[in-house]
XYZ file of C-alpha atoms in Angstrom:
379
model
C 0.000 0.000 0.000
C 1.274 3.804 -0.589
C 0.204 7.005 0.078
C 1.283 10.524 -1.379
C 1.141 13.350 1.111
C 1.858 16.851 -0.332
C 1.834 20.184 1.728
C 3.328 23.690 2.008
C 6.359 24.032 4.461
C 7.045 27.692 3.726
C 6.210 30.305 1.582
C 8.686 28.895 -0.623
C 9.121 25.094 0.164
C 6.505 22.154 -0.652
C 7.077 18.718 0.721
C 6.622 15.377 -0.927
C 5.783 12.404 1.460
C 5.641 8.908 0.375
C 4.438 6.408 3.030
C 4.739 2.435 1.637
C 3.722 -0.144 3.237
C 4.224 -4.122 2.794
C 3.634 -6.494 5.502
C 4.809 -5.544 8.327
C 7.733 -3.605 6.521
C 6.678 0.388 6.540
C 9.082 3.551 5.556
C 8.359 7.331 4.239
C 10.237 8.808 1.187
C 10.355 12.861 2.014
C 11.337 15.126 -0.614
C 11.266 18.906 -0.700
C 11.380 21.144 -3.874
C 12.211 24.863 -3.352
C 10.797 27.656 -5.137
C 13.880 30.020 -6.431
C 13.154 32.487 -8.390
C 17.125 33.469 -8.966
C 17.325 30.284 -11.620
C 14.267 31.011 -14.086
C 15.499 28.063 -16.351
C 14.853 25.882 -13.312
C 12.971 27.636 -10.769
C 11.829 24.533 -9.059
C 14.983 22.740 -6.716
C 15.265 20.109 -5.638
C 18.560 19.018 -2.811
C 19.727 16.305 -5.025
C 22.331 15.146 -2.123
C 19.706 14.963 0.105
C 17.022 13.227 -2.102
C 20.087 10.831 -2.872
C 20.531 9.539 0.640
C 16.943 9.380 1.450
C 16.348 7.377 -1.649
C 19.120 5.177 -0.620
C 17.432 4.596 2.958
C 13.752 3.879 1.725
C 14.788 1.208 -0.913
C 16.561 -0.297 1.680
C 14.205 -0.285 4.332
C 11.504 -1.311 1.464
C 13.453 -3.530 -0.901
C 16.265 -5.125 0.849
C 14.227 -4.809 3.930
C 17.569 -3.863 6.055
C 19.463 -1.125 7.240
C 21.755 0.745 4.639
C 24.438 0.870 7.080
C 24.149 -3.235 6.379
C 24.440 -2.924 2.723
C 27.610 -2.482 0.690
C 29.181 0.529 2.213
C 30.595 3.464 -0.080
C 34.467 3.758 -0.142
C 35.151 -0.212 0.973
C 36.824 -2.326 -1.999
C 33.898 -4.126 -3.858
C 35.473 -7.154 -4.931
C 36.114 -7.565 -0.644
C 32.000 -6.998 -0.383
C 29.780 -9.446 1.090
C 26.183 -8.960 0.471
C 23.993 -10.217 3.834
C 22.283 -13.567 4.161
C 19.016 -14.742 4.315
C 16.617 -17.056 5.240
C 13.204 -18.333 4.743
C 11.056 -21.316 5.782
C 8.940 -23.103 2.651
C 5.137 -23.155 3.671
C 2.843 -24.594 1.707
C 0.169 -21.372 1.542
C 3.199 -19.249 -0.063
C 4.269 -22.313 -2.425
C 0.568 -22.162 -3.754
C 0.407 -18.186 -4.272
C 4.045 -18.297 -5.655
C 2.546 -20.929 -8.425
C -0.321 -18.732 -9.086
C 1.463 -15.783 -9.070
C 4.092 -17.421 -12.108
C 0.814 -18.581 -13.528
C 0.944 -22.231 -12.505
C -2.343 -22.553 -11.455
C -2.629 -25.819 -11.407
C 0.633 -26.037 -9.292
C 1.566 -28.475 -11.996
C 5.165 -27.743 -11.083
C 5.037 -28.175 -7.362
C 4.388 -32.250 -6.863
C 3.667 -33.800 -4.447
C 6.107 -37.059 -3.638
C 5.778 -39.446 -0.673
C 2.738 -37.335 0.229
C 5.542 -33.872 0.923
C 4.804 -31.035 -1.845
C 8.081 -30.144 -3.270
C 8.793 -26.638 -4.774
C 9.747 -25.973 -8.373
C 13.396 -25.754 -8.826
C 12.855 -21.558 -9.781
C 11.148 -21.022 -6.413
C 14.929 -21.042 -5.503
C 15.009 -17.742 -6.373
C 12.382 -16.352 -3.125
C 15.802 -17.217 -1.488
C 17.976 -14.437 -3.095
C 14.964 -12.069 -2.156
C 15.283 -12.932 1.423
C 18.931 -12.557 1.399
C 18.668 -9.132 -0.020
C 19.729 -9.697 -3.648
C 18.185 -6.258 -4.518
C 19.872 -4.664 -1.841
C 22.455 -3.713 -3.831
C 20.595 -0.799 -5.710
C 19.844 1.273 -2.876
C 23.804 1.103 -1.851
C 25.958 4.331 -1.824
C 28.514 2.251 -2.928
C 26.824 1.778 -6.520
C 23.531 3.908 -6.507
C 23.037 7.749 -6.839
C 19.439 7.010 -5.844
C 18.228 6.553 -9.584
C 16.672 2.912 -9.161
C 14.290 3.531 -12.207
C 17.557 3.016 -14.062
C 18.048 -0.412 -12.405
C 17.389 -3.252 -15.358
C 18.040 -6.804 -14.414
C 19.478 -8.308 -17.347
C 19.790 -11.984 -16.780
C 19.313 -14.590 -13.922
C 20.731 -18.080 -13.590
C 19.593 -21.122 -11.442
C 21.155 -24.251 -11.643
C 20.662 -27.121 -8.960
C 23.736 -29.349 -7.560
C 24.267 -32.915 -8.694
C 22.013 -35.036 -6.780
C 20.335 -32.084 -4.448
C 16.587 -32.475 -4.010
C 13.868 -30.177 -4.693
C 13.067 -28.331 -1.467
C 9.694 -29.212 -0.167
C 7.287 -27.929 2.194
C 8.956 -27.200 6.112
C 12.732 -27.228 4.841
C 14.367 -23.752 5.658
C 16.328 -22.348 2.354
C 19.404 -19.704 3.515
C 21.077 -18.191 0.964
C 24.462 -16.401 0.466
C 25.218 -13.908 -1.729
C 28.281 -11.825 -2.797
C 29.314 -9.669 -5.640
C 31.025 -11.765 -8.206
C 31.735 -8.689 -10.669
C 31.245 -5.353 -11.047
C 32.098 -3.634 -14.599
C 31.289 -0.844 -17.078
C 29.627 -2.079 -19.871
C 28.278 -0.477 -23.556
C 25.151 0.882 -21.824
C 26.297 1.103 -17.980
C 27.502 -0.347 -14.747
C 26.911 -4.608 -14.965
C 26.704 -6.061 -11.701
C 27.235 -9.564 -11.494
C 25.675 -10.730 -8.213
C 26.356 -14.817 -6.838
C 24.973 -16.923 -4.402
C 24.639 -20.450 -2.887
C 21.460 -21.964 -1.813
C 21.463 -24.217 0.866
C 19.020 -26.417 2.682
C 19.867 -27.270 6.690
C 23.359 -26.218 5.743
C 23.073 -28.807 2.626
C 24.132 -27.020 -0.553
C 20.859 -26.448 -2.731
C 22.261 -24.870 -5.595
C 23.544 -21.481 -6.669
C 21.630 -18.345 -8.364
C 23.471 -15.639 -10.835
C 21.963 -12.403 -11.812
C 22.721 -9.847 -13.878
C 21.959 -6.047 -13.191
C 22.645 -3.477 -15.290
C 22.828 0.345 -13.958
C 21.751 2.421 -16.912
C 23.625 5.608 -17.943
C 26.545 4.932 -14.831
C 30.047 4.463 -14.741
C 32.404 3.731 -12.093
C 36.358 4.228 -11.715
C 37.995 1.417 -13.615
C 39.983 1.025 -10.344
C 36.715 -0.364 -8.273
C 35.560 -2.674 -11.423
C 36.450 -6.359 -11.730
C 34.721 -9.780 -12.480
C 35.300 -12.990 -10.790
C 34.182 -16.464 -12.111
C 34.018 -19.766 -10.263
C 33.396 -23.080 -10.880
C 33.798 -22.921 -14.633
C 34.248 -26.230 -16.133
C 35.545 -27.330 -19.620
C 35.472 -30.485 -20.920
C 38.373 -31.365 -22.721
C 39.645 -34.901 -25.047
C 43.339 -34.971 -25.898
C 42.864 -35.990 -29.720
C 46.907 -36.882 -30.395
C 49.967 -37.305 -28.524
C 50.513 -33.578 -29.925
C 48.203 -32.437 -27.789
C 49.056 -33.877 -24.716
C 52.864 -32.497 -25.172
C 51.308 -29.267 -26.106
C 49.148 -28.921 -22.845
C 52.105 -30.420 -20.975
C 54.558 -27.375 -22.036
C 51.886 -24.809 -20.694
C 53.247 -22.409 -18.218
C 50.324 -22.399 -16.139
C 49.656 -26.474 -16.007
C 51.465 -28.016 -13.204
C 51.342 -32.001 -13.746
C 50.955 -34.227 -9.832
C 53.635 -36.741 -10.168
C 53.561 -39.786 -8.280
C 53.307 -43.895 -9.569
C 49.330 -43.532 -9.532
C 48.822 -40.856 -11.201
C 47.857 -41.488 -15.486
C 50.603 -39.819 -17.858
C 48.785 -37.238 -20.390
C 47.958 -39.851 -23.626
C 46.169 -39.366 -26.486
C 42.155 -39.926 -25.886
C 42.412 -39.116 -21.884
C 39.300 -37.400 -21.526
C 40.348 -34.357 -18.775
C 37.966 -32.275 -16.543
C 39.042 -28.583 -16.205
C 37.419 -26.597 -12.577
C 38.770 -22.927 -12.671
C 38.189 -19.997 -10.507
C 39.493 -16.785 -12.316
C 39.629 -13.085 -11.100
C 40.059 -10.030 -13.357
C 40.522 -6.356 -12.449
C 40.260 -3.781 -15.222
C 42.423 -1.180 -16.111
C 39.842 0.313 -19.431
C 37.123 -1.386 -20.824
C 38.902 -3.841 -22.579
C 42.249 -4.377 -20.817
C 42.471 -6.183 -17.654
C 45.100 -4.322 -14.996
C 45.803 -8.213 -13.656
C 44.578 -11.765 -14.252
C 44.492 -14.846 -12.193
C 42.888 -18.304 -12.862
C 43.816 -20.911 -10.622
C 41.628 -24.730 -10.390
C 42.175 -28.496 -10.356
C 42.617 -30.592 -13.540
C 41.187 -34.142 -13.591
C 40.726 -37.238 -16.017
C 37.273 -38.261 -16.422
C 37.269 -42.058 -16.632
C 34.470 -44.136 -18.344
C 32.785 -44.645 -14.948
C 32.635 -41.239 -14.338
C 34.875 -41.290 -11.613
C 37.238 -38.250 -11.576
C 41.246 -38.970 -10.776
C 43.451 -35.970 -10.309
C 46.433 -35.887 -13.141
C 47.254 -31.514 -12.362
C 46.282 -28.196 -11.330
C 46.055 -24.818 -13.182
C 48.369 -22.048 -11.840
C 48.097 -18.514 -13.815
C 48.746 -15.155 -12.759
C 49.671 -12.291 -14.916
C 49.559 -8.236 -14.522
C 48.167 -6.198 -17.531
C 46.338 -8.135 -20.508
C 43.674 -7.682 -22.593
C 42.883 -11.855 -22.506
C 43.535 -14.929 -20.605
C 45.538 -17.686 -22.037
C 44.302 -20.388 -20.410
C 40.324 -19.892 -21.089
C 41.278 -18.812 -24.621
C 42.920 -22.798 -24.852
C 40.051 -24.715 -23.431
C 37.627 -22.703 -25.940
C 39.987 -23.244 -28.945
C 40.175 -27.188 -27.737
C 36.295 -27.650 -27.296
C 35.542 -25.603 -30.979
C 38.020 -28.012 -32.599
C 36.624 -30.900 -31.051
C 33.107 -29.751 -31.831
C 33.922 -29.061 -35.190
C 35.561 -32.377 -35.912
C 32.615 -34.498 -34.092
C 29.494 -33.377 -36.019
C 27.078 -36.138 -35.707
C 24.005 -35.784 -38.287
C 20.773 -36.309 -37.329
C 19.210 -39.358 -37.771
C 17.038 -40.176 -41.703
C 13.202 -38.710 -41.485
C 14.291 -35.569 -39.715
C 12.907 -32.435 -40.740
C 14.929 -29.859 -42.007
C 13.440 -26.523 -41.512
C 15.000 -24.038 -44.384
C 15.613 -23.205 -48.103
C 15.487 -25.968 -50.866
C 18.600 -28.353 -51.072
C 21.459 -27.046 -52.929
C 20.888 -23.057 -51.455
C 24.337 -21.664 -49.753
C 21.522 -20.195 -46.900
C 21.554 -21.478 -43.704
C 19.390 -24.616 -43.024
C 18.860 -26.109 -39.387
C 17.667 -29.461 -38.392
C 15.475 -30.186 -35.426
C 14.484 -33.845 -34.436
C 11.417 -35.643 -34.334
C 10.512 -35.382 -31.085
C 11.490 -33.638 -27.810
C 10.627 -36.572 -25.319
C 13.814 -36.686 -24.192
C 14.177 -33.791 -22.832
C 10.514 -33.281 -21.853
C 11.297 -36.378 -19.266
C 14.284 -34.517 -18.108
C 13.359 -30.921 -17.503
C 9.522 -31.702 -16.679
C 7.802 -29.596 -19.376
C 5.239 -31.852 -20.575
C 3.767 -29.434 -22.600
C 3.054 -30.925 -25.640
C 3.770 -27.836 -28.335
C 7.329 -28.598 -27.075
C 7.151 -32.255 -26.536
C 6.475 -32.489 -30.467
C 7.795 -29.620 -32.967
């Protein structure tokens, strides 16, 4: 619920209130505009400094639903930022308005196993709300109070191997922490992270995207951290293996167990990398450090090295731009064609256009991802 309140201070003031309301979370916006006559381009002021910090203070009251002294505090090193956690008990009675509210009125999503109603995997995301994931736009660290020019660009959930759908009565908590902040084409990108866990069980993590509109910070404060990136990799020839061998940055474990690089060894990279900037497009230092493992037919994974890379100014990173050139040659040498009775969807046979095949049917993945709706079952 809100409420505009305007009245007359002065003879020359007038005062904006805006009282919200939201549960049992309440806060007023004040702003006043002054009449000066001495600027007759702009006779109408407004304290912007003022308006700033009392934006600042009602989104975070209102949105982040915390203190801004708790939020990312101006003048502390961002990539050193932690952004407050939060937690939140699954009831059934918010499960079934969250359903409606995404349009699953039939709570087709949420099902009911063993006679417990688990929650889609995308109700994940209630947890980043908790934890404040919008916090971060009424911070003085990032925000000069304009959060109309707040866009959220992208968001990411993805659920660890063998974690189970949280269901009604578990307690989510999730973490979350700035994994990137950078000046992009149209503004300031924040990257925001964050784990999910379930009675201190990891769940699975979130990513989103934010972009500031129209902003720009000091190159100084921006960088952009990845973790857990993983690239599959074959070693086609014995070439290959001496070639990833002679790498600067690949330290081999020795030891009688451990498998000698070979030709077909099918390897598991897991990097963390850092980057700070020093423009737009050149990176003041880069870092990339992770484990390096051979993935055997069983699936089991046995260390054979580690990745070790640090460098000062560059404008890439060698050991990403490897793994990308190694999975686009292997992807380009392992077409597999689709299977006779196909349809093609393009121009006639024998046009230089582009032409792309789809299968016949989608059952597959309609089993795996639980979208049994049949428009995308059958294309």
């Amino acid at each position: 619920q809100t409420e505009l309140e305007l009245y007359q201070v002065d003879a020359s003031t007038v005062r904006l209130s805006i009282h919200h309301r939201l549960d049992d979370v309440s806060d007023t916006l004040d702003y006043e505009f002054s009449y000066c006559p001495a600027t007759p381009l702009a006779p109408i002021c407004l304290n912007t400094e003022a308006a700033v910090a009392a934006t600042n203070r009602f989104n975070a009251t209102v949105v982040a639903r915390r203190p801004v002294e708790q939020l990312l505090p101006a003048g502390s090193p961002l990539w050193q930022a932690a952004i407050a956690d939060g937690d939140f008990v699954v009831t059934e009675e918010h499960l079934r308005q969250y359903c409606q509210i995404t349009g699953n009125r039939l709570r087709y999503y949420a099902k009911i196993i063993d006679g417990a109603v688990h929650a889609p995997m995308d109700y994940l995301a209630i947890s980043a709300v908790a934890a404040g994931v919008f916090g971060i736009m009424a911070s003085p660290a990032v925000s000069s109070g304009k959060q109309l020019k707040f866009v959220q660009i992208s968001s990411e959930i993805k659920l660890d191997d063998g974690a189970d759908l949280p269901r009604v009565g578990d307690r989510l908590r999730c973490t979350l922490s700035l994994a990137g902040v950078f000046n992009g084409p149209s503004g300031v990108v924040l990257d925001v992270a964050g784990t999910v866990c379930n009675a201190d069980q990891p769940l699975g993590m979130l990513r989103y995207q934010i972009l500031y509109q129209g902003h720009r910070l000091p190159h100084s404060g921006c960088f952009q951290r990845e973790n857990r990136q993983r690239f599959a990799v074959r070693l086609g020839s014995e070439m290959d293996a001496v070639a990833l061998e002679a790498k600067d940055w690949f330290v081999g474990r020795e030891g009688a167990d451990v498998p000698k690089l070979a030709a077909g060894m099918d390897l598991e990279f897991c990097l963390d990398s850092t980057y700070f900037y020093e423009t737009d497009a050149v990176y003041s230092s880069v870092a990339t450090t992770g484990t390096v493992c051979q993935r055997l037919w069983n699936g089991r994974l046995v260390p054979v090295g580690s990745v070790d890379y640090a460098s000062g100014r560059a404008v890439r990173n060698p050991v990403l731009s490897y793994l990308q050139r190694q999975q686009e040659s292997a992807t380009a040498n392992n077409v597999v064609p689709l299977g006779n009775g196909d349809r093609r969807i393009g121009p006639a046979p024998g046009s230089s256009a582009l032409a792309i095949a789809a299968p016949l049917s989608n059952v597959e993945y309609a089993r795996v991802s639980g979208d049994g709706n049949p428009i995308h079952t059958n294309p």
